[in-house]
């Protein structure tokens, strides 16, 4: 029998439902390490990344509240690939260090899920640290519709974010398993997560009842 999975990289495009899956995995007993949340901490008032961001992008990159001005920086990285690379050069090593520190403090024996929006973009850095890569997948049309309804964004704004991220094909190419979140309800998505959890021999949360599960829409486990 194969060894149980201990570290999982979870990813998906904007609006894919990745955060919903992360909460389902947490309910099953995983420790979730959210790279996006760590990035927010690094760029919040007093955050460790702010001096380097201000030095590279100027005072306009820091808002009146003392945090990184996300709207300003979004405009910079969307209009200038070099600005995007410069911001990533500042943030990615700090995010990696923060995730490693969080993993060291995870409860012993508990599976760890690294929730990483840009996992594919950094796959060479992440792959050696992960037992499995899990992708939450849906069509681009579904992504756009969800983000427009959830965030109130214009279609063009959502499309710009999608265009900055890895493509759907690139995400699927690195996946060890894929959860289909297109045209399914929450119960069906939860069933897929539950099935995969069983297949990967992950320990259940003590309060979670283990029910037999079919294969559902889980692929490539």
mmCIF file of C-alpha atoms in Angstrom:
data_model
loop_
_atom_site.group_PDB
_atom_site.id
_atom_site.type_symbol
_atom_site.label_atom_id
_atom_site.label_comp_id
_atom_site.label_asym_id
_atom_site.label_seq_id
_atom_site.Cartn_x
_atom_site.Cartn_y
_atom_site.Cartn_z
ATOM 1 C CA UNK A 1 0.000 0.000 0.000
ATOM 2 C CA UNK A 2 1.260 3.484 -0.872
ATOM 3 C CA UNK A 3 2.317 5.833 1.892
ATOM 4 C CA UNK A 4 -0.301 8.316 3.114
ATOM 5 C CA UNK A 5 -0.189 11.774 1.599
ATOM 6 C CA UNK A 6 1.092 14.413 4.025
ATOM 7 C CA UNK A 7 1.580 17.587 1.981
ATOM 8 C CA UNK A 8 -0.806 18.831 -0.691
ATOM 9 C CA UNK A 9 -0.530 21.853 -2.942
ATOM 10 C CA UNK A 10 -4.005 23.229 -3.659
ATOM 11 C CA UNK A 11 -4.494 25.604 -6.568
ATOM 12 C CA UNK A 12 -7.034 26.916 -9.060
ATOM 13 C CA UNK A 13 -7.767 30.045 -11.022
ATOM 14 C CA UNK A 14 -9.690 33.004 -9.671
ATOM 15 C CA UNK A 15 -13.322 32.026 -9.139
ATOM 16 C CA UNK A 16 -12.601 28.304 -9.353
ATOM 17 C CA UNK A 17 -13.821 27.570 -5.823
ATOM 18 C CA UNK A 18 -10.372 26.839 -4.408
ATOM 19 C CA UNK A 19 -11.114 28.596 -1.107
ATOM 20 C CA UNK A 20 -14.306 26.564 -0.718
ATOM 21 C CA UNK A 21 -12.349 23.341 -1.215
ATOM 22 C CA UNK A 22 -9.749 24.508 1.303
ATOM 23 C CA UNK A 23 -12.471 24.885 3.935
ATOM 24 C CA UNK A 24 -13.780 21.403 3.120
ATOM 25 C CA UNK A 25 -10.294 19.969 3.561
ATOM 26 C CA UNK A 26 -9.934 21.824 6.844
ATOM 27 C CA UNK A 27 -13.188 20.280 8.075
ATOM 28 C CA UNK A 28 -11.772 16.849 7.254
ATOM 29 C CA UNK A 29 -8.715 17.472 9.393
ATOM 30 C CA UNK A 30 -6.113 19.291 7.303
ATOM 31 C CA UNK A 31 -3.980 22.211 8.383
ATOM 32 C CA UNK A 32 -4.478 24.930 5.782
ATOM 33 C CA UNK A 33 -1.565 27.245 5.044
ATOM 34 C CA UNK A 34 -2.939 30.076 2.925
ATOM 35 C CA UNK A 35 -0.215 31.711 0.819
ATOM 36 C CA UNK A 36 -2.536 34.566 -0.148
ATOM 37 C CA UNK A 37 -3.285 35.350 3.507
ATOM 38 C CA UNK A 38 0.436 35.341 4.261
ATOM 39 C CA UNK A 39 1.018 37.740 1.352
ATOM 40 C CA UNK A 40 -1.615 40.053 2.825
ATOM 41 C CA UNK A 41 0.199 39.970 6.175
ATOM 42 C CA UNK A 42 3.472 40.849 4.481
ATOM 43 C CA UNK A 43 1.857 43.856 2.786
ATOM 44 C CA UNK A 44 -0.381 44.992 5.676
ATOM 45 C CA UNK A 45 0.606 48.006 7.806
ATOM 46 C CA UNK A 46 4.005 47.197 9.301
ATOM 47 C CA UNK A 47 4.432 44.228 6.965
ATOM 48 C CA UNK A 48 7.932 42.964 6.278
ATOM 49 C CA UNK A 49 7.624 43.463 2.513
ATOM 50 C CA UNK A 50 6.678 47.149 2.612
ATOM 51 C CA UNK A 51 10.177 48.692 2.736
ATOM 52 C CA UNK A 52 11.288 46.773 -0.358
ATOM 53 C CA UNK A 53 8.032 47.564 -2.186
ATOM 54 C CA UNK A 54 8.342 51.274 -1.411
ATOM 55 C CA UNK A 55 11.988 51.271 -2.486
ATOM 56 C CA UNK A 56 11.139 49.654 -5.820
ATOM 57 C CA UNK A 57 7.806 51.271 -6.662
ATOM 58 C CA UNK A 58 7.890 54.557 -4.754
ATOM 59 C CA UNK A 59 5.732 56.104 -2.049
ATOM 60 C CA UNK A 60 2.606 55.767 -4.231
ATOM 61 C CA UNK A 61 2.730 52.003 -3.661
ATOM 62 C CA UNK A 62 1.884 52.513 0.027
ATOM 63 C CA UNK A 63 -1.644 53.657 0.857
ATOM 64 C CA UNK A 64 -2.772 56.149 3.463
ATOM 65 C CA UNK A 65 -3.492 53.280 5.846
ATOM 66 C CA UNK A 66 0.147 52.166 5.730
ATOM 67 C CA UNK A 67 -0.543 49.003 3.730
ATOM 68 C CA UNK A 68 0.439 48.300 0.166
ATOM 69 C CA UNK A 69 -1.993 50.061 -2.158
ATOM 70 C CA UNK A 70 -3.370 46.983 -3.887
ATOM 71 C CA UNK A 71 -5.311 48.902 -6.527
ATOM 72 C CA UNK A 72 -2.212 50.890 -7.465
ATOM 73 C CA UNK A 73 -0.022 47.808 -7.594
ATOM 74 C CA UNK A 74 -2.624 45.872 -9.591
ATOM 75 C CA UNK A 75 -2.502 48.618 -12.192
ATOM 76 C CA UNK A 76 1.293 48.480 -12.249
ATOM 77 C CA UNK A 77 1.618 44.733 -12.710
ATOM 78 C CA UNK A 78 -1.165 44.544 -15.303
ATOM 79 C CA UNK A 79 0.457 47.231 -17.451
ATOM 80 C CA UNK A 80 4.134 46.290 -17.038
ATOM 81 C CA UNK A 81 5.484 42.698 -17.000
ATOM 82 C CA UNK A 82 8.725 43.937 -15.421
ATOM 83 C CA UNK A 83 6.756 45.436 -12.535
ATOM 84 C CA UNK A 84 5.028 42.098 -12.042
ATOM 85 C CA UNK A 85 8.370 40.300 -11.969
ATOM 86 C CA UNK A 86 9.805 42.849 -9.547
ATOM 87 C CA UNK A 87 6.898 42.445 -7.122
ATOM 88 C CA UNK A 88 7.133 38.670 -7.323
ATOM 89 C CA UNK A 89 10.881 38.879 -6.698
ATOM 90 C CA UNK A 90 10.135 40.731 -3.457
ATOM 91 C CA UNK A 91 7.164 38.699 -2.258
ATOM 92 C CA UNK A 92 7.755 35.107 -3.334
ATOM 93 C CA UNK A 93 10.821 34.381 -1.162
ATOM 94 C CA UNK A 94 9.066 35.953 1.830
ATOM 95 C CA UNK A 95 5.888 33.946 1.210
ATOM 96 C CA UNK A 96 7.935 30.746 0.870
ATOM 97 C CA UNK A 97 9.696 31.424 4.168
ATOM 98 C CA UNK A 98 6.376 32.193 5.877
ATOM 99 C CA UNK A 99 4.774 28.970 4.619
ATOM 100 C CA UNK A 100 7.763 26.957 5.798
ATOM 101 C CA UNK A 101 7.507 28.523 9.244
ATOM 102 C CA UNK A 102 3.760 27.807 9.379
ATOM 103 C CA UNK A 103 4.373 24.190 8.344
ATOM 104 C CA UNK A 104 6.922 23.740 11.138
ATOM 105 C CA UNK A 105 4.259 24.800 13.631
ATOM 106 C CA UNK A 106 1.530 22.502 12.250
ATOM 107 C CA UNK A 107 0.259 19.761 14.600
ATOM 108 C CA UNK A 108 2.421 16.625 14.294
ATOM 109 C CA UNK A 109 0.988 14.041 11.925
ATOM 110 C CA UNK A 110 -1.699 16.339 10.559
ATOM 111 C CA UNK A 111 -1.882 16.628 6.753
ATOM 112 C CA UNK A 112 -0.866 20.052 5.466
ATOM 113 C CA UNK A 113 -2.581 21.759 2.545
ATOM 114 C CA UNK A 114 -0.695 24.664 1.008
ATOM 115 C CA UNK A 115 -3.351 26.894 -0.590
ATOM 116 C CA UNK A 116 -1.320 28.550 -3.366
ATOM 117 C CA UNK A 117 -3.014 30.620 -6.107
ATOM 118 C CA UNK A 118 0.259 30.867 -8.083
ATOM 119 C CA UNK A 119 1.420 27.299 -7.546
ATOM 120 C CA UNK A 120 1.870 26.599 -11.250
ATOM 121 C CA UNK A 121 3.918 29.754 -11.746
ATOM 122 C CA UNK A 122 6.283 28.553 -9.002
ATOM 123 C CA UNK A 123 5.994 24.810 -9.604
ATOM 124 C CA UNK A 124 9.766 24.220 -9.716
ATOM 125 C CA UNK A 125 10.058 25.742 -6.246
ATOM 126 C CA UNK A 126 7.003 24.009 -4.821
ATOM 127 C CA UNK A 127 6.993 20.551 -6.394
ATOM 128 C CA UNK A 128 9.796 19.071 -4.222
ATOM 129 C CA UNK A 129 7.871 20.059 -1.081
ATOM 130 C CA UNK A 130 4.584 18.422 -2.078
ATOM 131 C CA UNK A 131 3.335 14.847 -2.105
ATOM 132 C CA UNK A 132 0.433 15.794 -4.380
ATOM 133 C CA UNK A 133 -0.867 18.733 -6.391
ATOM 134 C CA UNK A 134 -4.646 19.221 -6.329
ATOM 135 C CA UNK A 135 -6.318 21.492 -8.888
ATOM 136 C CA UNK A 136 -9.849 22.874 -8.600
ATOM 137 C CA UNK A 137 -11.044 23.249 -12.163
ATOM 138 C CA UNK A 138 -13.832 25.030 -14.017
ATOM 139 C CA UNK A 139 -14.282 26.809 -17.325
ATOM 140 C CA UNK A 140 -13.131 30.375 -17.860
ATOM 141 C CA UNK A 141 -16.750 31.407 -18.446
ATOM 142 C CA UNK A 142 -17.659 30.053 -15.005
ATOM 143 C CA UNK A 143 -14.719 31.875 -13.418
ATOM 144 C CA UNK A 144 -15.811 35.172 -14.925
ATOM 145 C CA UNK A 145 -19.443 34.740 -13.910
ATOM 146 C CA UNK A 146 -18.568 33.838 -10.318
ATOM 147 C CA UNK A 147 -16.151 36.715 -9.776
ATOM 148 C CA UNK A 148 -18.505 39.249 -11.356
ATOM 149 C CA UNK A 149 -21.293 38.144 -8.990
ATOM 150 C CA UNK A 150 -19.041 37.763 -5.943
ATOM 151 C CA UNK A 151 -16.874 40.872 -6.260
ATOM 152 C CA UNK A 152 -19.019 43.129 -8.417
ATOM 153 C CA UNK A 153 -16.186 43.471 -10.946
ATOM 154 C CA UNK A 154 -16.611 44.297 -14.603
ATOM 155 C CA UNK A 155 -16.005 41.430 -17.025
ATOM 156 C CA UNK A 156 -12.851 43.078 -18.389
ATOM 157 C CA UNK A 157 -11.362 43.334 -14.897
ATOM 158 C CA UNK A 158 -11.869 39.625 -14.262
ATOM 159 C CA UNK A 159 -10.415 38.778 -17.656
ATOM 160 C CA UNK A 160 -7.285 40.786 -16.891
ATOM 161 C CA UNK A 161 -6.697 38.745 -13.739
ATOM 162 C CA UNK A 162 -7.273 35.467 -15.609
ATOM 163 C CA UNK A 163 -4.837 36.540 -18.300
ATOM 164 C CA UNK A 164 -2.161 37.145 -15.632
ATOM 165 C CA UNK A 165 -2.566 33.679 -14.143
ATOM 166 C CA UNK A 166 -1.437 30.304 -15.442
ATOM 167 C CA UNK A 167 -3.742 28.886 -18.081
ATOM 168 C CA UNK A 168 -6.245 26.166 -17.363
ATOM 169 C CA UNK A 169 -4.162 23.752 -19.449
ATOM 170 C CA UNK A 170 -1.020 24.595 -17.485
ATOM 171 C CA UNK A 171 -2.773 23.902 -14.176
ATOM 172 C CA UNK A 172 -4.158 20.584 -15.396
ATOM 173 C CA UNK A 173 -0.734 19.552 -16.674
ATOM 174 C CA UNK A 174 0.806 19.621 -13.172
ATOM 175 C CA UNK A 175 -2.168 18.114 -11.319
ATOM 176 C CA UNK A 176 -2.068 14.781 -9.524
ATOM 177 C CA UNK A 177 -5.826 15.093 -9.048
ATOM 178 C CA UNK A 178 -8.508 17.426 -10.401
ATOM 179 C CA UNK A 179 -11.769 18.419 -8.734
ATOM 180 C CA UNK A 180 -14.475 19.422 -11.176
ATOM 181 C CA UNK A 181 -16.290 22.529 -9.921
ATOM 182 C CA UNK A 182 -18.243 23.331 -13.059
ATOM 183 C CA UNK A 183 -21.961 22.636 -12.974
ATOM 184 C CA UNK A 184 -21.859 20.897 -9.596
ATOM 185 C CA UNK A 185 -23.413 21.962 -6.307
ATOM 186 C CA UNK A 186 -21.648 22.151 -2.949
ATOM 187 C CA UNK A 187 -22.765 18.673 -1.957
ATOM 188 C CA UNK A 188 -21.290 17.167 -5.118
ATOM 189 C CA UNK A 189 -18.058 19.097 -4.653
ATOM 190 C CA UNK A 190 -17.841 17.949 -1.028
ATOM 191 C CA UNK A 191 -18.329 14.349 -2.170
ATOM 192 C CA UNK A 192 -15.379 14.673 -4.543
ATOM 193 C CA UNK A 193 -13.212 16.062 -1.736
ATOM 194 C CA UNK A 194 -14.291 13.284 0.621
ATOM 195 C CA UNK A 195 -13.512 10.587 -1.962
ATOM 196 C CA UNK A 196 -10.072 11.988 -2.642
ATOM 197 C CA UNK A 197 -9.348 12.255 1.080
ATOM 198 C CA UNK A 198 -10.083 8.565 1.449
ATOM 199 C CA UNK A 199 -8.057 7.577 -1.603
ATOM 200 C CA UNK A 200 -5.013 9.452 -0.392
ATOM 201 C CA UNK A 201 -5.258 7.687 3.014
ATOM 202 C CA UNK A 202 -5.570 10.889 4.950
ATOM 203 C CA UNK A 203 -6.651 10.705 8.610
ATOM 204 C CA UNK A 204 -10.127 12.010 9.300
ATOM 205 C CA UNK A 205 -11.030 14.662 11.802
ATOM 206 C CA UNK A 206 -12.264 12.867 14.906
ATOM 207 C CA UNK A 207 -15.681 14.463 14.543
ATOM 208 C CA UNK A 208 -16.109 13.525 10.887
ATOM 209 C CA UNK A 209 -18.083 10.401 10.014
ATOM 210 C CA UNK A 210 -16.503 8.312 7.255
ATOM 211 C CA UNK A 211 -19.131 7.355 4.703
ATOM 212 C CA UNK A 212 -18.543 5.149 1.688
ATOM 213 C CA UNK A 213 -18.036 7.322 -1.372
ATOM 214 C CA UNK A 214 -18.059 6.725 -5.084
ATOM 215 C CA UNK A 215 -15.499 8.057 -7.516
ATOM 216 C CA UNK A 216 -17.553 11.134 -8.408
ATOM 217 C CA UNK A 217 -15.705 13.571 -10.639
ATOM 218 C CA UNK A 218 -12.265 13.176 -9.094
ATOM 219 C CA UNK A 219 -9.666 12.508 -11.760
ATOM 220 C CA UNK A 220 -6.032 11.464 -11.916
ATOM 221 C CA UNK A 221 -5.535 10.634 -8.222
#
